[in-house]
Short mmCIF file of C-alpha atoms in Angstrom, two decimals:
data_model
loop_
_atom_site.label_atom_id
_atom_site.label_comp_id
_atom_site.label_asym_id
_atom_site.label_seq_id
_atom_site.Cartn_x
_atom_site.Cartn_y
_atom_site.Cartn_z
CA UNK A 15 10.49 46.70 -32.83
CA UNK A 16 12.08 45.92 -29.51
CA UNK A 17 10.47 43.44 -27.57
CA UNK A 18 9.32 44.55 -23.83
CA UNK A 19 8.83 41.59 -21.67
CA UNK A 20 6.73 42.17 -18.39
CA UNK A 21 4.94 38.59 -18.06
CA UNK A 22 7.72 36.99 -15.94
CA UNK A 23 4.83 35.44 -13.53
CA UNK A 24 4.29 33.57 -16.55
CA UNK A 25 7.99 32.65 -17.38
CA UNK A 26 10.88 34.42 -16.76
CA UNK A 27 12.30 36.06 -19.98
CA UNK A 28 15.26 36.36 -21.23
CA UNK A 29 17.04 34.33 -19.27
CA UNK A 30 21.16 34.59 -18.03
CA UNK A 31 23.30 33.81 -20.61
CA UNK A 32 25.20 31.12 -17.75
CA UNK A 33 21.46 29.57 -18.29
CA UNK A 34 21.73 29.14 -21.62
CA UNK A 35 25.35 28.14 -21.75
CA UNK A 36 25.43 25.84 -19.07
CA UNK A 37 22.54 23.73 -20.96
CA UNK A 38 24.14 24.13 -23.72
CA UNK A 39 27.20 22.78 -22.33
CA UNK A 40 25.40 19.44 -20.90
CA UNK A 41 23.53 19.09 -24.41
CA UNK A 42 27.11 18.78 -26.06
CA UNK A 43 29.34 17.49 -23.78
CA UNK A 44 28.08 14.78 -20.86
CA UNK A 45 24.59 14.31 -21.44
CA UNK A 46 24.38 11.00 -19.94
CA UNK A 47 20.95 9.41 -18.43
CA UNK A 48 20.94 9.90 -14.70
CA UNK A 49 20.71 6.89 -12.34
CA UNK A 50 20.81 4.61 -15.50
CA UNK A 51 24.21 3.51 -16.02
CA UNK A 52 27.60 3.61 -14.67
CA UNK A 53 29.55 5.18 -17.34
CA UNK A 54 30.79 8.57 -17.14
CA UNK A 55 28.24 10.45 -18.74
CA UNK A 56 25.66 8.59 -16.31
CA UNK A 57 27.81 9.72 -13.60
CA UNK A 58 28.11 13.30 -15.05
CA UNK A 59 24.57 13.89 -15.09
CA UNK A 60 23.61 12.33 -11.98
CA UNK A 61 26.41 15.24 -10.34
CA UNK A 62 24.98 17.63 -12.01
CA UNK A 63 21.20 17.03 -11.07
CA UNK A 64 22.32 16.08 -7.47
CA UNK A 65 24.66 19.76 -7.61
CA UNK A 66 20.82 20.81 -8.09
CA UNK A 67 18.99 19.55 -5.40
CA UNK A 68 21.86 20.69 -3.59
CA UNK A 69 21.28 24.71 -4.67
CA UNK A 70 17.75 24.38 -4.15
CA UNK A 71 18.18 22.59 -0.65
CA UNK A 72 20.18 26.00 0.41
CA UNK A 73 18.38 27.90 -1.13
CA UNK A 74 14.96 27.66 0.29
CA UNK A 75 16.02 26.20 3.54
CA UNK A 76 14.87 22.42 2.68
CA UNK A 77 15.82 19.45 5.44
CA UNK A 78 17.63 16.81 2.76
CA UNK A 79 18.72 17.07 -1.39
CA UNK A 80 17.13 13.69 -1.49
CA UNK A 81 14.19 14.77 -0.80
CA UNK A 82 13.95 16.90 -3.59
CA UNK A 83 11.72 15.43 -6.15
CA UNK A 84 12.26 16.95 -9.50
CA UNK A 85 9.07 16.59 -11.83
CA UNK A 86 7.93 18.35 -15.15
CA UNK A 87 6.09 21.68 -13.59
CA UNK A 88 4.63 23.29 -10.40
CA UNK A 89 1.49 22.05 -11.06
CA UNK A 90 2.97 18.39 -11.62
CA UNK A 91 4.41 18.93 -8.36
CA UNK A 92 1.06 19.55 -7.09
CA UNK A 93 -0.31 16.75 -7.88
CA UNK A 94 1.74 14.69 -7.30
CA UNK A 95 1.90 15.69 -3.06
CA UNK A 96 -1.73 16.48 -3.18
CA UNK A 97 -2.82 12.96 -4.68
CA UNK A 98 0.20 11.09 -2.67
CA UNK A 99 -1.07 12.26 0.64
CA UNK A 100 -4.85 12.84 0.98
CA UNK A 101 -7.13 9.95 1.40
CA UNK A 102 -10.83 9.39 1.56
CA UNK A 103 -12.40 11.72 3.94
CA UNK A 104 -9.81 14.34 4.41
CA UNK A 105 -10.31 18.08 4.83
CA UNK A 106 -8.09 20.81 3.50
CA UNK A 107 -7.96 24.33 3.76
CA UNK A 108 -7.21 26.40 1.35
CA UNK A 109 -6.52 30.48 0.62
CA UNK A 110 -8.61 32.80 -1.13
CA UNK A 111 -5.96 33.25 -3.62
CA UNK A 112 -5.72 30.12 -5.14
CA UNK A 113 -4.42 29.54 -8.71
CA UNK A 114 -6.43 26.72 -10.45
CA UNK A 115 -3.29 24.24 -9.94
CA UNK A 116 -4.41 23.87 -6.36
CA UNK A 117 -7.71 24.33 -6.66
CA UNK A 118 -8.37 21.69 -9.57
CA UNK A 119 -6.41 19.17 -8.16
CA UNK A 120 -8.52 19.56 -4.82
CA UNK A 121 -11.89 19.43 -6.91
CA UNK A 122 -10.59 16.47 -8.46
CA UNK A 123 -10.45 14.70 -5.48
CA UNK A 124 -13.57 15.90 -4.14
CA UNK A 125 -15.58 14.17 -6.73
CA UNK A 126 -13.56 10.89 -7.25
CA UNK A 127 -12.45 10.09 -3.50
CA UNK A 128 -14.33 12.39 -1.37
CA UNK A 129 -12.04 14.78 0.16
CA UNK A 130 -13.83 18.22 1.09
CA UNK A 131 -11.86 21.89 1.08
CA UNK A 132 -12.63 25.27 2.70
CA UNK A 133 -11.38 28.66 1.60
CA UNK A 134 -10.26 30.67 4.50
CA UNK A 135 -9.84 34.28 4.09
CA UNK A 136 -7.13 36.86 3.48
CA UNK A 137 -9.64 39.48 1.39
CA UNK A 138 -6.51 40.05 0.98
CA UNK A 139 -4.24 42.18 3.07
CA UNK A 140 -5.82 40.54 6.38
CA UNK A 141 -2.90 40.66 9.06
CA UNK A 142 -1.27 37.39 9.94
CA UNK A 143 -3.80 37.67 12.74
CA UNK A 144 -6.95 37.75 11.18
CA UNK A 145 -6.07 35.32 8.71
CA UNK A 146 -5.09 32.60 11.68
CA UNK A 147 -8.36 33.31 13.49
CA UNK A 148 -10.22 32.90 10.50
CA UNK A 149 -8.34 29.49 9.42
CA UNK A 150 -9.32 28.34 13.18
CA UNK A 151 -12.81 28.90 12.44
CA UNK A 152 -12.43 26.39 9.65
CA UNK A 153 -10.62 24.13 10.62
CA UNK A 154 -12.42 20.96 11.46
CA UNK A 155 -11.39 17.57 13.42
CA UNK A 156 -10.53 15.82 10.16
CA UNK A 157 -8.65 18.49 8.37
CA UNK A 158 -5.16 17.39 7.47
CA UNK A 159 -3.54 19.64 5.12
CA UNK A 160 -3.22 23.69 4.57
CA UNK A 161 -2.48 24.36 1.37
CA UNK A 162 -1.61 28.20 0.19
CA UNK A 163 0.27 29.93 -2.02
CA UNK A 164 3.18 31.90 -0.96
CA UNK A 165 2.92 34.95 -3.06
CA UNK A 166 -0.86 35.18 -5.57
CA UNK A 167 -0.21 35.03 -9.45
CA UNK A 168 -2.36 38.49 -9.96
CA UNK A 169 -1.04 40.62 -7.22
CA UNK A 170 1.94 41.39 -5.07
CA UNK A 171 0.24 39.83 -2.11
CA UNK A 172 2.03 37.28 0.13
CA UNK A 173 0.38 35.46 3.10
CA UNK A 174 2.21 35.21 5.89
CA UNK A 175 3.71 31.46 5.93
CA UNK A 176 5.70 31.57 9.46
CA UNK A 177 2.61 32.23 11.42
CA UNK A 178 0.52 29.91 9.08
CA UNK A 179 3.46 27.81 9.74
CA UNK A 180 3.28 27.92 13.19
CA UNK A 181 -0.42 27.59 13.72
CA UNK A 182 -0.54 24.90 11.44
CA UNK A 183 2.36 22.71 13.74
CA UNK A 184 0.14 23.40 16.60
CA UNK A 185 -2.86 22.33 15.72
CA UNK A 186 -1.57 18.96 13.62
CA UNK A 187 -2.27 20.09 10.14
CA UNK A 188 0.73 19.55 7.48
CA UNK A 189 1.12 22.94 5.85
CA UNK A 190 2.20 22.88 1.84
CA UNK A 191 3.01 25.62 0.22
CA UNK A 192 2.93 26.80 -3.63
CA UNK A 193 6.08 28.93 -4.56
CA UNK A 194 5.21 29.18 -8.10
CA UNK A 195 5.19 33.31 -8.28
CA UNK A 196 7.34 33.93 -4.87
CA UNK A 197 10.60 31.39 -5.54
CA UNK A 198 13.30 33.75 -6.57
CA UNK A 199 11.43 36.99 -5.76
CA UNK A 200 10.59 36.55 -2.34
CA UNK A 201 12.64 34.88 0.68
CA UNK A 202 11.87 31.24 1.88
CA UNK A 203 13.05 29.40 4.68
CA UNK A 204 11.45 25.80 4.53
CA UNK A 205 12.22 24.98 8.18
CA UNK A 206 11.86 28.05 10.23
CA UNK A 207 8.85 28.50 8.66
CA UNK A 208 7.26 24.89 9.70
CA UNK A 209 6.86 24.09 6.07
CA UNK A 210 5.72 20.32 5.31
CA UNK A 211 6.21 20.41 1.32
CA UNK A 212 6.72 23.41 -0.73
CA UNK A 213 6.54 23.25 -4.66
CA UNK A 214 8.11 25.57 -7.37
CA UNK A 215 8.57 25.48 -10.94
CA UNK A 216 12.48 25.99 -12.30
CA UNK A 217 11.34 28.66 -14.99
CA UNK A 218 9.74 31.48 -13.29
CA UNK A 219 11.67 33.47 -10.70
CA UNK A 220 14.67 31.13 -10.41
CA UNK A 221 15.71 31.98 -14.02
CA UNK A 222 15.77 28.03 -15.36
CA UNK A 223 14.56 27.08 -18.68
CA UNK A 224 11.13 25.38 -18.82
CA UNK A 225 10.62 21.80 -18.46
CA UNK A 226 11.11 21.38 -15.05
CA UNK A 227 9.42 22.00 -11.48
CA UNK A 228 9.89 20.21 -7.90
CA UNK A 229 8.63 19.24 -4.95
CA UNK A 230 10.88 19.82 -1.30
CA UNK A 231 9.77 17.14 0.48
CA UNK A 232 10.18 17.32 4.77
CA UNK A 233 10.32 14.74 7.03
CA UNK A 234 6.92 14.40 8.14
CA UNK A 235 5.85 13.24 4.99
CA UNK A 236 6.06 10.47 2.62
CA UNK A 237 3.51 10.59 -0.49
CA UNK A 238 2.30 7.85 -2.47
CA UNK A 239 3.46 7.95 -6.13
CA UNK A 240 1.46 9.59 -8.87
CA UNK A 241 3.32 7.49 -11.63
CA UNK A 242 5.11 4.49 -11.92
CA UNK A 243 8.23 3.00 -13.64
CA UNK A 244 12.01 3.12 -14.30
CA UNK A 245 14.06 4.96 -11.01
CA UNK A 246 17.06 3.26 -12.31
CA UNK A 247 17.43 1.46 -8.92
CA UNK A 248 15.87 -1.85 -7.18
CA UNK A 249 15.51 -2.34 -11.15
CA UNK A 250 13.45 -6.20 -10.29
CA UNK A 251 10.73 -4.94 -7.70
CA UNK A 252 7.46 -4.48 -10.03
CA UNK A 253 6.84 -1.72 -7.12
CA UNK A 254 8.64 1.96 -7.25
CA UNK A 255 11.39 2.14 -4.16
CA UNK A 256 10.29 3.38 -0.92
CA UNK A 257 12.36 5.85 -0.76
CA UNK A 258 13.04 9.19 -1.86
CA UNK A 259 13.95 10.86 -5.02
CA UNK A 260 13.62 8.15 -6.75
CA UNK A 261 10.02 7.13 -5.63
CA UNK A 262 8.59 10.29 -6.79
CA UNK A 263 10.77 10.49 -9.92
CA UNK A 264 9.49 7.87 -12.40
CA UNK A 265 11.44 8.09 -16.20
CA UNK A 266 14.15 10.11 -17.31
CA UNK A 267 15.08 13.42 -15.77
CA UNK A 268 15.61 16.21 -18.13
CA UNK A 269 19.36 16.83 -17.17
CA UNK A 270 19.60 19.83 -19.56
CA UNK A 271 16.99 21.73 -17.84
CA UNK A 272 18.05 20.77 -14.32
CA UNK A 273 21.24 21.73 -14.96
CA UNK A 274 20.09 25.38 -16.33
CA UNK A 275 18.05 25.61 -13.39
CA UNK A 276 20.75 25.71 -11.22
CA UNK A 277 22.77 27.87 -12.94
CA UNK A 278 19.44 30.14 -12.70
CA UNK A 279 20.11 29.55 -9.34
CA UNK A 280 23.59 30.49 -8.92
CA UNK A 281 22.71 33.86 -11.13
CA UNK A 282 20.09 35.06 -8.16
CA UNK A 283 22.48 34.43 -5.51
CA UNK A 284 25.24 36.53 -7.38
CA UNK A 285 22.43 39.19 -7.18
CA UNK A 286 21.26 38.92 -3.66
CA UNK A 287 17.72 38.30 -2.12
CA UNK A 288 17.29 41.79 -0.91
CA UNK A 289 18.41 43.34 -4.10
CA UNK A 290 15.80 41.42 -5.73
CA UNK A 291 13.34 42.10 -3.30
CA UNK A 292 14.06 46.27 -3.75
CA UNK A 293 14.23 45.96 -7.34
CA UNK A 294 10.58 44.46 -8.02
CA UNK A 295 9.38 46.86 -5.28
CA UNK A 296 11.01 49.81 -6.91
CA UNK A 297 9.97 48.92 -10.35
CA UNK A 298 6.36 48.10 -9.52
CA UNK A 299 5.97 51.83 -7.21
CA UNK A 300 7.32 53.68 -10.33
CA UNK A 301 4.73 52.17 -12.23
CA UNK A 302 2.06 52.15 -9.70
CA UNK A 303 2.59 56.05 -9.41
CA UNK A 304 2.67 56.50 -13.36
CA UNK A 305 -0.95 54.87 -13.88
CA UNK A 306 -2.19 56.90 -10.88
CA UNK A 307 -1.55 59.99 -12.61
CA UNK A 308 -3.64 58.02 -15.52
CA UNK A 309 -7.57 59.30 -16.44
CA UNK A 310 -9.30 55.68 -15.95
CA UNK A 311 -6.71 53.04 -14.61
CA UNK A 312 -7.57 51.08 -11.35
CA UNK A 313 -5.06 49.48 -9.79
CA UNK A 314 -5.41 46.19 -7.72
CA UNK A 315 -3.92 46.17 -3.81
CA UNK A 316 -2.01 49.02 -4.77
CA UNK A 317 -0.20 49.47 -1.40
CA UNK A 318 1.32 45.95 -1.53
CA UNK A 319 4.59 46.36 -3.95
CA UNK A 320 6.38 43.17 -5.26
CA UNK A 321 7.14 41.38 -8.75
CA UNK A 322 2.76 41.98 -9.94
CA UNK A 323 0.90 44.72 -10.88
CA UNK A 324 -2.96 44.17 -12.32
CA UNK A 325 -4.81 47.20 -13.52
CA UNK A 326 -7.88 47.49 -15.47
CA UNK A 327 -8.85 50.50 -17.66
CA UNK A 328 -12.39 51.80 -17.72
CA UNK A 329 -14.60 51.00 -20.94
CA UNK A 330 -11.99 48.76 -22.19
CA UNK A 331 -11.83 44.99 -22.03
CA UNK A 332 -8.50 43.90 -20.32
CA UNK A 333 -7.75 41.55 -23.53
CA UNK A 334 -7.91 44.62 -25.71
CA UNK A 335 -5.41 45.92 -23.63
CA UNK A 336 -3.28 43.06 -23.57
CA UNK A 337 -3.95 42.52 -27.82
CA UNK A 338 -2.83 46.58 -27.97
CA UNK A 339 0.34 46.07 -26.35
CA UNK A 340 1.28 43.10 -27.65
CA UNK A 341 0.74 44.66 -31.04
CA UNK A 342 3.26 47.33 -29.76
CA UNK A 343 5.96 44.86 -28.52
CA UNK A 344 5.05 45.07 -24.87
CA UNK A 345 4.48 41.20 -23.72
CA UNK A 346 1.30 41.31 -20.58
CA UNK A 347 -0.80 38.62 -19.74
CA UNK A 348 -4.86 39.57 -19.46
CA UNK A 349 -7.84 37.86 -18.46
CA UNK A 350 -8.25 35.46 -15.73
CA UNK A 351 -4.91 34.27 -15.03
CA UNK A 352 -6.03 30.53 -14.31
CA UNK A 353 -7.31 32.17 -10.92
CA UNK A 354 -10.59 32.48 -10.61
CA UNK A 355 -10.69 32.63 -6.63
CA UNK A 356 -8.30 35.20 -6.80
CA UNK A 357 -9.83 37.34 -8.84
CA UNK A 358 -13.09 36.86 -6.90
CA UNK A 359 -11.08 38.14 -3.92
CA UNK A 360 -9.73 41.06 -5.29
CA UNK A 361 -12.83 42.43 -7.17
CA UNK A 362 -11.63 42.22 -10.42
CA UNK A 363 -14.54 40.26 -11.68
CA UNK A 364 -14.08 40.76 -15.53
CA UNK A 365 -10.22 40.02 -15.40
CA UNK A 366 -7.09 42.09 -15.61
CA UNK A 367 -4.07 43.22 -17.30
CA UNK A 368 -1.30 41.75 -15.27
CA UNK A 369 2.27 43.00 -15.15
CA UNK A 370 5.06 40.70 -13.61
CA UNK A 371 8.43 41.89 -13.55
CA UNK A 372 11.63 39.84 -13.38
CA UNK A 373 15.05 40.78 -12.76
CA UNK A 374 16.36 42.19 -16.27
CA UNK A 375 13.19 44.31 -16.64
CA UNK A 376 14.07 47.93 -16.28
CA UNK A 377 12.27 51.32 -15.08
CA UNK A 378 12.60 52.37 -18.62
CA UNK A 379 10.51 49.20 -19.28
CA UNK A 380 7.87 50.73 -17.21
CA UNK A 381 8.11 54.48 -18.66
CA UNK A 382 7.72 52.69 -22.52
CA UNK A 383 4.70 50.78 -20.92
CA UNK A 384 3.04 54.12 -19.66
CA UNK A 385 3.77 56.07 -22.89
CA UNK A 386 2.32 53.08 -25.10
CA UNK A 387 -0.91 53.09 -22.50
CA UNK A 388 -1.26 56.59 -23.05
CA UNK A 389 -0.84 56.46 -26.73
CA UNK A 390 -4.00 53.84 -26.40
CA UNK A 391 -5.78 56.03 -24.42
CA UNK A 392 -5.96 58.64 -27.26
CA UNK A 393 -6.26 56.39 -30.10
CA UNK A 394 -9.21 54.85 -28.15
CA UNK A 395 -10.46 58.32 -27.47
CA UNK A 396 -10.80 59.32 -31.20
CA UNK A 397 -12.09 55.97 -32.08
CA UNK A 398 -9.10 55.43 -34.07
CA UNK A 399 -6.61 52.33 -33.81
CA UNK B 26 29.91 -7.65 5.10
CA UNK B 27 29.08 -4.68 3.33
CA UNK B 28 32.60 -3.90 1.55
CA UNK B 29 34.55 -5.55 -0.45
CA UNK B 30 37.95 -5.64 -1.92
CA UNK B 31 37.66 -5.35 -5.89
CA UNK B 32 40.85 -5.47 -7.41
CA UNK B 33 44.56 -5.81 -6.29
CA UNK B 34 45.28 -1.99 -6.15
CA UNK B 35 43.76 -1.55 -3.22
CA UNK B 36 40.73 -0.25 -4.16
CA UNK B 37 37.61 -1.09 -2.04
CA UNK B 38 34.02 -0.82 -3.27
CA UNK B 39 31.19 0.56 -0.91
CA UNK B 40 27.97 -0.59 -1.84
CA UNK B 41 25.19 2.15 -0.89
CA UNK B 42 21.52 2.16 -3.16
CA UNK B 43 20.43 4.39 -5.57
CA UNK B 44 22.37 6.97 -7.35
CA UNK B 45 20.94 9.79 -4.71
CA UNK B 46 22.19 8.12 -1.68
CA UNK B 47 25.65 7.06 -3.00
CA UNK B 48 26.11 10.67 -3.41
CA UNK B 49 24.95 11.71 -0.47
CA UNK B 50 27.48 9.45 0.85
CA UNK B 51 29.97 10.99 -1.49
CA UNK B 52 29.47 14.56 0.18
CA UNK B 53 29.41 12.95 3.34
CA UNK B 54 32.65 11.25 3.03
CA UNK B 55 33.99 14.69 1.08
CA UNK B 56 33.19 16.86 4.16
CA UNK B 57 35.76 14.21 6.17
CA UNK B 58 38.17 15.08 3.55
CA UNK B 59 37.70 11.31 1.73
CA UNK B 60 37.43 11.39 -2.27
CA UNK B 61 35.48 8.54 -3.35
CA UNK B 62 34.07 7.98 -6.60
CA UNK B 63 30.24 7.40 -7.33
CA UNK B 64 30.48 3.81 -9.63
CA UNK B 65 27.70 1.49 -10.57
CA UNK B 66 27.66 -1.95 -8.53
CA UNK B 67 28.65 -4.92 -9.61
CA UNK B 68 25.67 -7.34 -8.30
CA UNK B 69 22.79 -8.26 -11.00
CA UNK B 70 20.55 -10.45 -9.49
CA UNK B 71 21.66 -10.38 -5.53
CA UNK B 72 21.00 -7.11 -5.14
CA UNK B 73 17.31 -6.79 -6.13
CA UNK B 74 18.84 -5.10 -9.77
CA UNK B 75 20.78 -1.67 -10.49
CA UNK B 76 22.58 -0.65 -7.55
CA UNK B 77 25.01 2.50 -6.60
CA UNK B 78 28.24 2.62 -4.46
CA UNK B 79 31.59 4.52 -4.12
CA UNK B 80 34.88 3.51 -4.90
CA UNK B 81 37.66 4.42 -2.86
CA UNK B 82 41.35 3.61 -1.29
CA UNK B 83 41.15 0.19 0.63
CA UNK B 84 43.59 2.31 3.32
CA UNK B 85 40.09 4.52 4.17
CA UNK B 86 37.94 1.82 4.16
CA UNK B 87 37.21 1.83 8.29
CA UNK B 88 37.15 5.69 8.17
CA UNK B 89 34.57 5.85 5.43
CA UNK B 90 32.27 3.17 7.17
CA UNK B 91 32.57 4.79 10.76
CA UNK B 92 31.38 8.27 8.76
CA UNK B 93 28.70 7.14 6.91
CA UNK B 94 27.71 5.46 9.97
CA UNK B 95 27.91 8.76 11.93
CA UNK B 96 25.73 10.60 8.88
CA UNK B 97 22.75 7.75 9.27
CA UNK B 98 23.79 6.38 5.83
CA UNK B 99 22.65 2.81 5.74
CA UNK B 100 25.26 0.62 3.45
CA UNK B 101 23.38 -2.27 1.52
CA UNK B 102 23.72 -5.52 2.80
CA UNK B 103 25.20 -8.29 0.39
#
């Protein structure tokens, strides 16, 4: 059975064979520790994990490589800006659209150092307008941060960051963003669009293998650490150094994974932004107008195209769905999707079936998906299996 | 003084920080068409532990530091 993989929001699969070979390549032939050592396969790694930061400096539009902390997720990255900056008493605003790795972190800090959070409102498809009116409302004297995410893990939806941006400049909050679904799929410019930390992981939309995420650092900012120990430098200070990477980076990178991630890297940009861009949008409008056509389906936001699609199927559980297709080679991801608020914004109260597409998915991807869906439908209709 | 001759070939040693800022110093110094190599420092003790620095002709030596200068690329103090 030939495997149909549409959960790329998840992680991106497969990847580019350069991914695979160019970790392959470190594994076998100059896997040195970086920052720990002077010999050449210390210096070999430490090029390629600075070549890195590099790529994902141009890429995104980020001020300095050096201030590109490399931890072990998005959601490490997270953490470790939302617990290195907020203090006692701090407000932060936050979108409707949350995923859980901004939201928990937040409610973390609510009950052990007393930070507070408001949700401010996209509902979603607000225009940039509405949605800066409505974060004005919220905003209080003590709020220091906006926190959002760029594009939402269930839908196609992306706030718009260079008005968020803006507003957020202008009125003295530090705006982070979360680039977990949009990095790769979507364009980012860090500085034009006034953004104070942005955080990614390497194994969704930039095409890198898993074990790594990061955290683009600008200048306004300088977050505590979230752990301590080895940076390889100012080796007799019991304290981490002051400055960056190496503050945030505590323990061994893994140089492997870095280094696939920017041959990930290297793969989109031999594609193009735009193509990439026209090619989720294409693929998710083919499918969009296939389940239309459909007795039962419901799609979410279905005028906003992008890399996610999340239906739901009268009288049938979304996990039955996602159980029924998996059965049938076709890799989805139902239920909740780790975002509760989101869901709560969009309506779908009892979950979804979500469908992310990266760039080797295909629209014959999407006609196999609709012919399998249909072949449910019947099966479901006779009461057979 | 923050460089120092190393050995008789005329090979001076530019001691930076961590691994991260001796390469940004690298790329700085490669964008002024100067090839310097990234070595570890030679320093223990004196230099607060593990340190970072390039390696590169004694001729460019002036160059180099009048660059990193220029690029806000603070050289560690012996």
């Amino acid at each position: 059975m030939a495997l149909i993989y549409l959960d790329n929001a998840a992680t991106s699969f497969p990847k580019p064979p350069c991914v695979l070979e160019r970790a392959i390549q470190c594994i076998s032939r100059d896997c040195g520790n970086a920052g720990r050592g002077g010999h050449p396969l210390a210096i070999a790694s430490a090029e390629r994990i600075y070549r890195c930061r590099e790529s994902i400096v141009s890429l995104l539009g980020a001020p300095d490589p050096s201030r590109v902390i490399f931890t072990m997720n998005a959601t490490y990255a997270i953490n470790f800006l939302l617990k290195g900056i907020l203090k006692s008493g701090d407000h932060v605003l936050i979108s409707d659209l949350e995923h859980n790795a901004v939201l928990r972190p937040l409610e973390k800090l609510r009950q052990s150092i007393g930070i507070s959070y408001d949700v401010f409102t996209t509902q979603p498809n607000c225009s940039a307008k509405e949605i800066c009116a409505d974060i004005l409302t919220r905003r209080r004297p003590n709020t220091r941060v906006l926190i959002c995410t760029q594009q939402s893990n269930i839908c196609s939806y992306a706030l718009p960051l260079a008005e968020i941006g803006a507003l957020c400049r202008q009125c003295g909050m530090l705006f982070f963003v979360d680039a977990a679904q949009s990095a790769g799929h979507l364009p980012i410019d860090m500085e034009k669009m006034q953004i104070d930390a942005l955080c990614a992981p390497g194994h969704k939309g930039l095409l890198g293998v898993q074990g790594c995420g990061f955290c683009l650092l600008g200048e306004r900012i300088h977050p505590d650490t979230l752990i301590e120990g080895g940076s390889g430098y100012q080796s007799l200070s019991p304290t981490m150094p002051d400055e960056f990477p190496e503050r945030g980076e505590a323990g061994t990178l893994p140089t492997p994974v870095i280094t696939s991630l920017q041959a990930g890297i290297e793969y989109l940009g031999g594609i193009g932004q735009e193509k990439m861009v026209e090619h989720d949008r294409a693929l998710f409008e083919r499918l969009r107008d296939r389940l239309s056509d459909m007795a039962g389906y419901r799609i979410y936001l279905p005028e906003v195209s992008g890399s996610t699609l999340l239906f739901e199927k009268d009288g049938l559980p979304c996990d039955r769905i996602g159980s029924y297709l998996g059965e049938h080679g076709i890799c989805v991801r139902s239920g909740y999707h780790c975002a509760p608020l989101a869901h709560k914004t969009l309506g779908s109260s009892e979950g979804g079936v979500r469908v992310s597409f990266g760039a080797f998915n295909t629209k014959e991807d999407v006609d196999t998906l609709c012919r399998t869906l249909r072949r449910m439908d019947f099966c479901h209709e006779v009461g057979g299996n | 003084m923050s460089m120092q001759n190393s050995d008789f070939y005329g090979i001076c040693h530019i001691a930076i920080g961590s691994v991260n800022a001796a390469m940004r110093a690298q790329r700085a110094l490669q964008r002024d068409g100067i090839s310097a190599s990234l070595i570890k420092n030679e320093g223990g003790k004196r230099d607060g532990g593990c340190l970072y620095g390039l390696a590169l002709p004694c001729l460019l030596h002036e160059r180099a530091k009048r660059i990193l200068e220029e690029n806000h690329i603070s050289i560690h103090k012996k």
